[in-house]
Amino acid sequence: MSSTHPDVDLKRNSRQVTEGPHRAAARTYLKGIGFDNDALRKPIIGVAHGWIETMPCNFNHRVLAAKVKEGIRAAGGTPMELNHVAISDGITMGTSGMKTSLVSREVIADSIELVARGHLFDGLVVITGCDKTIPAGVMALARLNIPGLMLYGGSVPPGHLHGQEVTIQSVFEAVGRHAAGKITDEELDELENVASPGAGACGGQFTANTMSMAFEAMGISPAGAAMVHAQAPSKAEVAFRAGELAMEVLRRDLRPSDLITKESLQNAVAAVAGSGGSTNAVLHLLAVAKEAGVDFDIDDFDRISRSTPLLCDLLPGGRYNAVEMWHAGGTPVFMHRLKTLGALHEDLPTVTGPTVGELASDAGETPGQRVIRPLDDPIKTSGGLAILRGNLAPEGCVVKLSGHERRRHQGPARVFEREEEAMKTVVAGGIRPGDVVVIRNEGPQGGPGMREMLSVTSAISGMGISGEVALITDGRFSGATRGFTVGHVAPEAFHRGPIAAIHEGDVVTIDVDARELSVALSDDEIAARCAAYAPPVSPDTTGVLAKYAKLVGSASQGAVTTG
């Protein structure tokens, strides 16, 4: 345990609210809801979370918050709990409601920032669960730059059906099998009844687990906590310790600016690449870098992924789920692999106390585990994503490489202006082997909101043709997506980026080795078609989506609204 920094004032912020005769009214309000003089003399630590009754991902947050608060009190602080909104990607997937998902990342960060600034907290614990709450919490920490940490609420264990483990990915792909007549209504109902058994985020290396691992690797989340699942009895102790740890971080005067650096972002990217993580990590880590004022760009992801072997055999591309990753030894074991490889910046600080390298050295690996492969037996010699450019993506795009061996695809374009159009064609059997499905006007501004295409990719997989079809979009992909998929194509169609120039039947080439996404058209033809292109008129002319569309930047820069 680290000692108190000699110059730190533990109530540097909150004393403005709680001390002096002129603050009597403020104290009166707080005393009226249970805070006494002793509590108000102590440092005030915000405990932010997104409990909401619309999803399982955050459903344990009230319970975790209570344990975090116990830990804060035990360590000499006064906790104050706050809530923020949350949107379930999985539940809104394939509907207009999915437009709100990425938007919620900005709103959550704004909400936490506003409460922490308004009430002058001395420190902050952010409990996260569903996909956007995780980066949003760290974005808020970066903006506020007060001592704090992020605690992940954990993933849901797998369900079981006829002796087999099943996850939400099983359900999304079953929709495609159902459309192809491979399973009955009753079989689909039987699966959906058991695939997500209780509280917790999706249980593969989908976006939530990807980001929780990335932020543990960064050092802003407690070591060993990321993969402890939501229903594990030890989760309560993890939460209590996080509360105690928040007070230690305050005493050490350890700020997010000490933790979010170019080197720690590189560690986070290595964790994403080596674990076969979600392509959404590109958006979210770029956004965190932007909030922290760190020079980091999309090409850093490609450079790191090229030199980082794929070691974690995790869903959706692999065999194991997040609970099995935890039993194998969790993120610290994986970080030890990176350290041994020389792919880890070792001397960086962490909220836990020891350096990143020291934590990796102390990792406890379960004998005989196969979830995290040895360095001499990687799944692949390079990481799970790549950044492509070319005449269709001059600002870049992201291709997922884990879960398949394909590195090149060339075929005729099937062009759709919205996800719903593509989905109708897929379930009607209108996509053929060799096709390149192009879904546009789903970018940050054109969507607005940059929807995920999991419904479409899962339906293609469920119909048994994912190995022969490719898909490109200016939208996003879920961490549960598998297949040869290219997202975040920038500039987006709304801005008349080159993806707007593609016509039905044009030959599109995805070439990973050449790092190129291209269409067989001349530069002049692309320019002429883009100039003539009229994007669909958005129905979202008022409210939060309209505000977001006016403020949001390119996916190649994290789709942030900070300018």
Coordinates of C-alpha atoms in Angstrom, one line a residue:
M1 CA 0.0 0.0 0.0
S2 CA 1.4 3.4 -1.0
S3 CA 1.8 6.2 1.5
T4 CA 0.1 9.6 1.4
H5 CA 1.7 12.1 -1.0
P6 CA 3.2 14.7 1.4
D7 CA 1.5 17.7 -0.2
V8 CA -1.9 16.3 -1.0
D9 CA -5.0 18.0 0.4
L10 CA -7.6 15.2 0.5
K11 CA -10.5 17.7 0.5
R12 CA -9.0 20.1 -2.0
N13 CA -12.3 20.2 -3.9
S14 CA -15.1 19.3 -1.5
R15 CA -14.1 21.8 1.3
Q16 CA -15.5 24.5 -1.0
V17 CA -18.9 22.9 -0.5
T18 CA -18.8 21.7 3.1
E19 CA -16.6 24.1 5.2
G20 CA -17.2 27.5 6.8
P21 CA -20.3 29.4 8.1
H22 CA -21.3 30.5 4.6
R23 CA -21.8 26.8 3.6
A24 CA -24.4 26.2 6.3
A25 CA -27.2 25.8 3.7
A26 CA -25.3 23.2 1.8
R27 CA -24.6 21.2 4.9
T28 CA -28.3 21.5 5.9
Y29 CA -29.3 19.9 2.6
L30 CA -26.8 17.1 3.0
K31 CA -27.6 16.5 6.7
G32 CA -31.2 16.2 5.7
I33 CA -30.4 13.0 3.7
G34 CA -28.1 11.4 6.3
F35 CA -24.7 13.0 6.1
D36 CA -23.4 14.2 9.5
N37 CA -20.6 16.5 10.5
D38 CA -18.1 13.6 10.7
A39 CA -19.0 12.5 7.1
L40 CA -18.7 16.0 5.8
R41 CA -15.3 16.5 7.3
K42 CA -13.9 13.6 5.2
P43 CA -13.0 13.5 1.4
I44 CA -16.0 13.0 -0.8
I45 CA -15.7 10.3 -3.4
G46 CA -18.3 10.0 -6.2
V47 CA -19.6 6.5 -7.0
A48 CA -21.1 6.7 -10.5
H49 CA -22.9 3.8 -12.1
G50 CA -25.6 3.0 -14.7
W51 CA -28.1 0.7 -12.9
I52 CA -31.1 0.5 -15.2
E53 CA -33.9 -1.9 -15.7
T54 CA -33.5 -2.2 -19.5
M55 CA -30.6 -4.7 -19.6
P56 CA -28.6 -7.3 -17.7
C57 CA -25.3 -5.6 -18.3
N58 CA -25.7 -3.1 -15.5
F59 CA -28.2 -4.9 -13.3
N60 CA -25.8 -5.6 -10.5
H61 CA -24.5 -2.0 -10.2
R62 CA -26.6 -1.1 -7.2
V63 CA -25.2 -4.0 -5.3
L64 CA -21.7 -3.3 -6.4
A65 CA -22.1 0.4 -5.5
A66 CA -23.1 -0.5 -2.0
K67 CA -19.9 -2.5 -1.6
V68 CA -17.7 0.2 -3.1
K69 CA -19.2 2.7 -0.7
E70 CA -18.5 0.4 2.2
G71 CA -14.8 0.3 1.1
I72 CA -14.6 4.0 0.8
R73 CA -16.0 4.5 4.3
A74 CA -13.7 1.9 5.7
A75 CA -10.7 3.7 4.2
G76 CA -11.7 7.1 5.6
G77 CA -13.8 8.7 2.9
T78 CA -17.5 9.7 2.4
P79 CA -19.1 8.2 -0.7
M80 CA -21.8 9.9 -2.7
E81 CA -23.7 7.7 -5.3
L82 CA -24.9 9.0 -8.7
N83 CA -26.6 7.4 -11.7
H84 CA -26.3 8.0 -15.4
V85 CA -28.2 6.7 -18.5
A86 CA -27.3 3.5 -20.3
I87 CA -28.3 1.9 -23.6
S88 CA -28.1 -1.8 -24.4
D89 CA -26.5 -2.5 -27.8
G90 CA -27.8 -6.0 -27.8
I91 CA -31.4 -5.1 -27.1
T92 CA -31.5 -2.1 -29.5
M93 CA -29.6 -4.0 -32.2
G94 CA -31.2 -3.9 -35.7
T95 CA -33.6 -1.1 -34.7
S96 CA -33.6 2.7 -34.9
G97 CA -33.0 2.6 -31.2
M98 CA -29.4 1.5 -31.9
K99 CA -28.7 5.0 -33.1
T100 CA -28.6 6.1 -29.5
S101 CA -25.9 3.7 -28.4
L102 CA -22.7 5.5 -29.4
V103 CA -24.5 8.8 -28.6
S104 CA -24.9 7.6 -25.0
R105 CA -21.1 7.3 -24.6
E106 CA -20.9 11.1 -24.9
V107 CA -24.0 11.7 -22.7
I108 CA -22.7 9.4 -20.0
A109 CA -19.3 11.1 -19.9
D110 CA -21.1 14.5 -19.9
S111 CA -23.3 13.4 -17.0
I112 CA -20.6 12.1 -14.8
E113 CA -18.5 15.2 -15.5
L114 CA -21.3 17.5 -14.6
V115 CA -22.1 15.9 -11.3
A116 CA -18.5 15.6 -10.3
R117 CA -17.8 19.2 -11.2
G118 CA -21.0 20.5 -9.8
H119 CA -20.5 18.8 -6.4
L120 CA -16.7 19.2 -6.3
F121 CA -15.9 15.6 -5.6
D122 CA -12.4 14.9 -4.4
G123 CA -12.2 11.5 -6.2
L124 CA -14.4 9.2 -8.3
V125 CA -15.1 5.5 -8.8
V126 CA -16.9 4.7 -12.0
I127 CA -18.7 1.3 -12.1
T128 CA -19.3 0.2 -15.7
G129 CA -21.0 -2.6 -17.5
C130 CA -22.5 -2.3 -21.0
D131 CA -20.3 -1.3 -23.9
K132 CA -20.5 2.5 -23.9
T133 CA -20.4 2.9 -20.1
I134 CA -16.8 1.7 -20.0
P135 CA -15.1 4.2 -22.3
A136 CA -17.5 6.9 -21.2
G137 CA -16.5 6.4 -17.6
V138 CA -12.8 6.7 -18.5
M139 CA -13.5 9.7 -20.7
A140 CA -15.1 11.4 -17.7
L141 CA -12.1 10.6 -15.5
A142 CA -9.8 12.0 -18.2
R143 CA -11.8 15.2 -18.4
L144 CA -12.1 15.7 -14.6
N145 CA -8.5 14.6 -13.9
I146 CA -9.3 13.9 -10.2
P147 CA -8.0 10.8 -8.5
G148 CA -10.2 7.8 -9.4
L149 CA -10.6 4.5 -11.1
M150 CA -12.9 2.4 -13.3
L151 CA -14.5 -0.8 -11.9
Y152 CA -16.1 -3.2 -14.4
G153 CA -19.3 -4.9 -13.2
G154 CA -18.4 -8.2 -15.0
S155 CA -19.8 -10.4 -17.6
V156 CA -22.7 -12.9 -17.5
P157 CA -21.8 -16.6 -17.2
P158 CA -22.9 -18.7 -20.2
G159 CA -26.2 -20.4 -20.4
H160 CA -26.7 -24.1 -21.0
L161 CA -28.9 -25.9 -23.5
H162 CA -28.9 -29.7 -24.1
G163 CA -25.5 -29.9 -22.3
Q164 CA -23.9 -27.2 -24.4
E165 CA -22.8 -23.7 -23.3
V166 CA -24.7 -21.0 -25.2
T167 CA -24.3 -17.2 -25.2
I168 CA -26.1 -14.2 -26.7
Q169 CA -24.0 -14.8 -29.9
S170 CA -25.7 -18.1 -30.2
V171 CA -29.1 -16.3 -30.3
F172 CA -28.1 -13.7 -32.9
E173 CA -26.8 -16.5 -35.2
A174 CA -29.8 -18.6 -34.5
V175 CA -31.9 -15.8 -36.1
G176 CA -30.1 -16.5 -39.4
R177 CA -30.6 -20.3 -39.0
H178 CA -34.2 -19.7 -38.3
A179 CA -34.6 -17.5 -41.5
A180 CA -32.9 -20.3 -43.5
G181 CA -35.4 -22.9 -42.1
K182 CA -32.7 -24.7 -40.1
I183 CA -34.4 -24.4 -36.7
T184 CA -38.0 -24.1 -35.6
D185 CA -39.8 -21.3 -33.7
E186 CA -39.8 -23.6 -30.7
E187 CA -36.1 -24.2 -30.9
L188 CA -35.4 -20.5 -31.2
D189 CA -37.6 -19.8 -28.1
E190 CA -35.9 -22.6 -26.1
L191 CA -32.5 -21.0 -26.8
E192 CA -33.5 -17.4 -26.0
N193 CA -34.9 -18.6 -22.7
V194 CA -31.4 -19.7 -21.4
A195 CA -28.7 -17.9 -23.3
S196 CA -28.3 -14.9 -20.9
P197 CA -28.9 -16.2 -17.4
G198 CA -28.9 -13.2 -15.2
A199 CA -26.9 -10.0 -14.6
G200 CA -23.7 -9.2 -16.4
A201 CA -22.4 -8.1 -19.8
C202 CA -22.0 -10.3 -22.8
G203 CA -19.7 -13.2 -22.0
G204 CA -17.2 -13.3 -24.9
Q205 CA -14.4 -11.0 -25.9
F206 CA -17.1 -8.7 -27.2
T207 CA -16.9 -4.9 -26.7
A208 CA -17.5 -4.8 -22.9
N209 CA -14.9 -7.4 -22.0
T210 CA -12.5 -6.0 -24.6
M211 CA -12.6 -2.5 -23.0
S212 CA -12.5 -3.8 -19.5
M213 CA -9.3 -5.7 -20.4
A214 CA -7.9 -2.7 -22.2
F215 CA -8.4 -0.4 -19.2
E216 CA -6.9 -2.9 -16.8
A217 CA -3.9 -3.1 -19.1
M218 CA -3.8 0.7 -19.1
G219 CA -3.7 0.7 -15.3
I220 CA -6.8 2.7 -14.6
S221 CA -8.8 -0.3 -13.6
P222 CA -7.8 -2.6 -10.6
A223 CA -5.6 -5.5 -11.5
G224 CA -7.3 -8.8 -11.8
A225 CA -10.8 -7.3 -11.6
A226 CA -11.8 -7.2 -15.3
M227 CA -12.7 -10.9 -15.8
V228 CA -14.3 -11.6 -12.4
H229 CA -17.8 -12.3 -13.6
A230 CA -20.9 -10.5 -12.5
Q231 CA -22.3 -13.4 -10.5
A232 CA -19.1 -14.6 -8.8
P233 CA -19.3 -14.5 -5.0
S234 CA -15.9 -12.7 -5.0
K235 CA -17.3 -9.8 -7.0
A236 CA -18.5 -8.2 -3.7
E237 CA -14.9 -8.2 -2.3
V238 CA -13.6 -6.8 -5.6
A239 CA -16.0 -3.9 -5.3
F240 CA -15.2 -3.3 -1.6
R241 CA -11.5 -3.3 -2.4
A242 CA -12.1 -0.8 -5.3
G243 CA -13.6 1.6 -2.7
E244 CA -10.6 1.2 -0.4
L245 CA -8.4 1.6 -3.5
A246 CA -10.1 4.9 -4.4
M247 CA -8.9 6.4 -1.1
E248 CA -5.4 5.1 -1.7
V249 CA -5.3 6.7 -5.1
L250 CA -6.5 9.9 -3.6
R251 CA -3.8 9.8 -0.9
R252 CA -1.2 9.1 -3.6
D253 CA -2.6 12.0 -5.7
L254 CA -2.6 9.7 -8.7
R255 CA -4.5 11.4 -11.5
P256 CA -5.9 10.0 -14.8
S257 CA -3.3 12.2 -16.6
D258 CA -0.6 10.1 -14.9
L259 CA -2.3 6.9 -16.1
I260 CA -3.6 7.8 -19.6
T261 CA -0.4 8.3 -21.7
K262 CA 0.8 7.3 -25.1
E263 CA 2.6 4.3 -23.6
S264 CA -0.4 3.2 -21.6
L265 CA -2.6 3.5 -24.6
Q266 CA -0.1 1.3 -26.5
N267 CA -0.5 -1.3 -23.8
A268 CA -4.2 -1.1 -24.1
V269 CA -4.1 -1.6 -27.9
A270 CA -1.8 -4.6 -27.4
A271 CA -4.4 -6.1 -25.1
V272 CA -7.1 -5.6 -27.7
A273 CA -5.0 -6.9 -30.6
G274 CA -3.6 -9.9 -28.7
S275 CA -7.0 -10.9 -27.2
G276 CA -8.9 -10.8 -30.5
G277 CA -11.0 -7.9 -29.1
S278 CA -13.7 -5.8 -30.6
T279 CA -13.1 -3.3 -33.3
N280 CA -15.1 -0.8 -31.3
A281 CA -11.9 -0.5 -29.2
V282 CA -10.4 1.7 -32.0
L283 CA -13.2 4.2 -31.6
H284 CA -13.1 4.2 -27.8
L285 CA -9.4 4.3 -27.2
L286 CA -9.1 7.2 -29.8
A287 CA -11.9 9.0 -27.8
V288 CA -10.1 8.5 -24.5
A289 CA -6.8 9.7 -26.0
K290 CA -8.6 12.8 -27.3
E291 CA -10.2 13.5 -23.9
A292 CA -6.8 13.1 -22.3
G293 CA -5.0 15.3 -24.8
V294 CA -2.7 12.5 -25.9
D295 CA -1.4 12.3 -29.5
F296 CA -2.6 9.0 -30.7
D297 CA -4.1 8.1 -34.1
I298 CA -5.7 5.2 -36.0
D299 CA -2.4 4.1 -37.5
D300 CA -1.0 3.3 -34.1
F301 CA -3.5 0.4 -33.9
D302 CA -2.2 -1.2 -37.1
R303 CA 1.5 -0.9 -36.1
I304 CA 0.8 -2.5 -32.7
S305 CA -1.5 -5.2 -34.0
R306 CA 1.1 -6.2 -36.7
S307 CA 3.7 -7.0 -33.9
T308 CA 1.3 -8.5 -31.3
P309 CA 0.4 -12.2 -31.7
L310 CA -3.2 -13.3 -31.2
L311 CA -3.0 -15.3 -28.0
C312 CA -6.5 -15.5 -26.4
D313 CA -8.8 -18.2 -27.7
L314 CA -12.0 -16.3 -26.9
L315 CA -15.4 -15.9 -28.4
P316 CA -16.6 -14.8 -30.9
G317 CA -13.7 -16.1 -33.0
G318 CA -12.4 -18.6 -30.5
R319 CA -13.7 -21.3 -28.2
Y320 CA -13.8 -19.9 -24.7
N321 CA -15.9 -17.4 -22.8
A322 CA -14.9 -14.7 -20.3
V323 CA -15.6 -16.9 -17.2
E324 CA -13.1 -19.4 -18.6
M325 CA -10.6 -16.5 -19.1
W326 CA -11.0 -15.6 -15.5
H327 CA -10.4 -19.2 -14.4
A328 CA -7.3 -19.3 -16.5
G329 CA -5.8 -16.4 -14.6
G330 CA -7.4 -13.4 -16.3
T331 CA -5.9 -10.3 -17.7
P332 CA -2.7 -10.5 -15.6
V333 CA -1.6 -13.8 -17.2
F334 CA -2.1 -12.3 -20.7
M335 CA -0.1 -9.2 -19.6
H336 CA 2.6 -11.5 -18.5
R337 CA 2.7 -13.0 -22.0
L338 CA 3.1 -9.5 -23.4
K339 CA 5.8 -8.6 -21.0
T340 CA 7.8 -11.8 -21.9
L341 CA 7.4 -10.9 -25.5
G342 CA 8.7 -7.4 -24.9
A343 CA 5.5 -5.9 -26.1
L344 CA 4.6 -4.2 -22.8
H345 CA 5.6 -0.8 -21.4
E346 CA 6.4 -2.2 -17.9
D347 CA 7.3 0.8 -15.8
L348 CA 3.9 2.6 -15.9
P349 CA 1.9 3.4 -12.8
T350 CA -1.5 1.7 -12.0
V351 CA -4.3 2.4 -9.6
T352 CA -3.5 -0.9 -7.9
G353 CA -0.1 0.4 -6.7
P354 CA 2.6 -1.8 -8.4
T355 CA 3.7 -1.0 -11.9
V356 CA 2.1 -2.7 -14.9
G357 CA 5.2 -4.9 -15.2
E358 CA 5.2 -5.9 -11.6
L359 CA 1.5 -6.9 -11.7
A360 CA 2.3 -9.0 -14.8
S361 CA 5.1 -10.7 -13.0
D362 CA 2.8 -11.6 -10.1
A363 CA 0.2 -13.2 -12.3
G364 CA -1.1 -16.6 -11.2
E365 CA -1.7 -18.9 -14.2
T366 CA -3.9 -22.0 -13.8
P367 CA -1.9 -25.1 -14.8
G368 CA -3.0 -26.6 -18.0
Q369 CA -5.3 -23.8 -19.1
R370 CA -5.7 -23.3 -22.9
V371 CA -7.6 -20.0 -23.0
I372 CA -4.4 -17.9 -23.2
R373 CA -2.0 -19.6 -25.5
P374 CA 1.8 -19.8 -24.9
L375 CA 4.0 -17.5 -27.0
D376 CA 5.4 -20.4 -29.0
D377 CA 1.9 -21.5 -30.0
P378 CA -0.1 -18.4 -30.9
I379 CA -3.4 -18.6 -32.7
K380 CA -1.9 -16.1 -35.2
T381 CA 1.4 -14.4 -35.4
S382 CA -0.2 -11.0 -35.6
G383 CA -3.2 -9.3 -33.8
G384 CA -6.9 -9.4 -34.4
L385 CA -7.4 -6.2 -36.3
A386 CA -5.9 -4.1 -39.1
I387 CA -6.3 -0.6 -40.4
L388 CA -6.8 -0.3 -44.2
R389 CA -6.8 2.7 -46.5
G390 CA -7.2 2.9 -50.2
N391 CA -9.6 4.7 -52.6
L392 CA -12.6 3.7 -50.5
A393 CA -11.2 4.8 -47.1
P394 CA -8.6 7.6 -47.4
E395 CA -9.0 8.3 -43.7
G396 CA -8.9 4.7 -42.8
C397 CA -11.1 1.8 -41.7
V398 CA -10.9 -1.2 -39.4
V399 CA -11.0 -4.9 -40.4
K400 CA -11.5 -7.7 -37.9
L401 CA -9.0 -10.6 -38.4
S402 CA -9.7 -12.9 -35.5
G403 CA -12.0 -15.9 -36.0
H404 CA -11.2 -16.5 -39.7
E405 CA -8.2 -16.9 -42.0
R406 CA -9.3 -14.7 -44.9
R407 CA -7.0 -11.9 -45.9
R408 CA -8.4 -11.0 -49.3
H409 CA -11.8 -10.8 -50.9
Q410 CA -12.9 -9.4 -54.2
G411 CA -16.5 -9.4 -55.4
P412 CA -19.5 -7.5 -56.7
A413 CA -21.0 -4.9 -54.4
R414 CA -24.5 -5.2 -53.0
V415 CA -25.3 -1.7 -52.0
F416 CA -27.8 -0.7 -49.2
E417 CA -28.5 2.7 -47.9
R418 CA -29.5 1.5 -44.4
E419 CA -29.0 -1.6 -42.3
E420 CA -32.7 -2.5 -42.5
E421 CA -32.6 -2.8 -46.3
A422 CA -29.6 -5.1 -46.0
M423 CA -31.2 -7.3 -43.3
K424 CA -34.4 -7.8 -45.4
T425 CA -32.3 -9.0 -48.4
V426 CA -30.1 -11.3 -46.2
V427 CA -33.1 -13.1 -44.5
A428 CA -34.8 -13.4 -47.9
G429 CA -31.8 -15.3 -49.2
G430 CA -30.7 -12.5 -51.6
I431 CA -27.0 -12.5 -50.8
R432 CA -24.8 -14.9 -52.7
P433 CA -21.3 -16.3 -52.1
G434 CA -18.7 -13.8 -53.4
D435 CA -20.8 -10.7 -52.7
V436 CA -19.5 -7.7 -50.9
V437 CA -22.4 -6.3 -48.8
V438 CA -22.0 -2.5 -48.6
I439 CA -24.1 -0.7 -45.9
R440 CA -23.7 3.1 -45.9
N441 CA -25.3 6.1 -44.2
E442 CA -24.7 4.5 -40.9
G443 CA -21.7 6.6 -39.9
P444 CA -21.4 8.9 -36.8
Q445 CA -23.2 11.8 -38.5
G446 CA -25.1 10.1 -41.3
G447 CA -26.8 7.5 -39.0
P448 CA -26.7 9.5 -36.9
G449 CA -25.1 7.4 -34.2
M450 CA -23.0 4.8 -36.1
R451 CA -25.1 1.7 -35.5
E452 CA -23.6 -1.8 -35.2
M453 CA -24.3 -4.3 -37.9
L454 CA -24.5 -7.5 -35.7
S455 CA -27.9 -8.4 -36.8
V456 CA -26.8 -8.6 -40.5
T457 CA -23.5 -10.3 -39.9
S458 CA -25.0 -12.8 -37.5
A459 CA -27.8 -13.6 -40.0
I460 CA -25.2 -14.1 -42.7
S461 CA -23.3 -16.4 -40.4
G462 CA -26.4 -18.3 -39.3
M463 CA -27.3 -18.9 -43.0
G464 CA -23.9 -20.6 -43.5
I465 CA -22.3 -18.2 -46.0
S466 CA -20.1 -16.0 -43.8
G467 CA -17.0 -17.7 -45.1
E468 CA -17.8 -16.6 -48.7
V469 CA -19.2 -13.1 -48.2
A470 CA -17.6 -9.8 -47.0
L471 CA -19.2 -6.7 -45.6
I472 CA -18.1 -3.1 -45.5
T473 CA -19.8 -0.2 -43.8
D474 CA -19.3 3.3 -42.5
G475 CA -21.1 2.1 -39.4
R476 CA -19.7 -0.2 -36.7
F477 CA -19.6 -3.9 -35.8
S478 CA -20.4 -5.5 -32.5
G479 CA -17.6 -7.2 -30.6
A480 CA -19.7 -10.4 -31.2
T481 CA -19.3 -10.0 -34.9
R482 CA -17.4 -12.6 -36.8
G483 CA -16.6 -13.0 -40.5
F484 CA -14.7 -10.8 -43.0
T485 CA -16.0 -7.4 -42.0
V486 CA -14.7 -3.9 -42.5
G487 CA -16.1 -1.0 -40.5
H488 CA -15.6 2.7 -39.6
V489 CA -15.0 3.5 -43.3
A490 CA -14.1 7.2 -43.4
P491 CA -15.0 9.6 -44.7
E492 CA -18.6 8.4 -44.3
A493 CA -21.2 8.5 -47.0
F494 CA -23.0 11.4 -45.4
H495 CA -19.9 13.5 -46.2
R496 CA -19.8 12.1 -49.7
G497 CA -16.9 9.9 -48.8
P498 CA -15.8 7.4 -51.5
I499 CA -18.2 4.7 -50.1
A500 CA -21.0 6.9 -51.5
A501 CA -19.6 6.3 -55.0
I502 CA -20.2 2.5 -55.0
H503 CA -22.9 1.3 -57.3
E504 CA -24.5 -2.2 -57.4
G505 CA -22.1 -4.6 -59.1
D506 CA -19.0 -2.5 -58.8
V507 CA -16.0 -4.7 -57.9
V508 CA -14.7 -4.1 -54.4
T509 CA -11.4 -5.5 -53.1
I510 CA -10.4 -6.0 -49.5
D511 CA -6.7 -6.8 -49.3
V512 CA -5.3 -7.0 -45.7
D513 CA -1.7 -7.7 -46.7
A514 CA -1.7 -4.6 -48.9
R515 CA -3.7 -2.7 -46.2
E516 CA -6.1 -1.6 -48.9
L517 CA -9.9 -1.2 -49.4
S518 CA -10.7 -0.3 -53.0
V519 CA -13.2 -0.2 -55.7
A520 CA -12.4 -0.7 -59.4
L521 CA -13.1 2.9 -60.4
S522 CA -10.9 5.7 -61.5
D523 CA -10.4 8.7 -59.2
D524 CA -12.3 10.9 -61.6
E525 CA -15.3 8.5 -61.6
I526 CA -15.3 8.3 -57.8
A527 CA -15.2 12.1 -57.6
A528 CA -18.0 12.6 -60.1
R529 CA -20.2 10.0 -58.4
C530 CA -19.6 11.4 -54.9
A531 CA -20.4 14.9 -56.1
A532 CA -23.8 13.6 -57.5
Y533 CA -24.6 11.6 -54.5
A534 CA -27.5 12.7 -52.3
P535 CA -27.5 11.0 -48.9
P536 CA -31.0 10.0 -47.5
V537 CA -32.6 12.7 -45.5
S538 CA -32.3 12.0 -41.8
P539 CA -35.6 11.7 -39.8
D540 CA -33.7 12.9 -36.7
T541 CA -34.0 16.6 -37.0
T542 CA -34.6 17.5 -33.4
G543 CA -33.5 16.3 -30.0
V544 CA -30.3 14.5 -28.8
L545 CA -29.6 12.7 -32.1
A546 CA -29.8 16.0 -34.1
K547 CA -27.5 17.7 -31.6
Y548 CA -25.0 14.8 -31.8
A549 CA -25.0 14.9 -35.6
K550 CA -24.0 18.6 -35.6
L551 CA -21.1 18.0 -33.1
V552 CA -19.7 14.6 -33.9
G553 CA -16.4 14.1 -35.7
S554 CA -15.0 11.4 -37.9
A555 CA -14.8 7.7 -36.9
S556 CA -11.1 7.9 -37.8
Q557 CA -10.7 10.3 -34.8
G558 CA -12.9 8.4 -32.3
A559 CA -16.3 9.9 -33.2
V560 CA -16.1 12.4 -30.3
T561 CA -18.0 15.6 -29.8
T562 CA -15.2 17.6 -28.2
G563 CA -14.3 19.4 -31.4

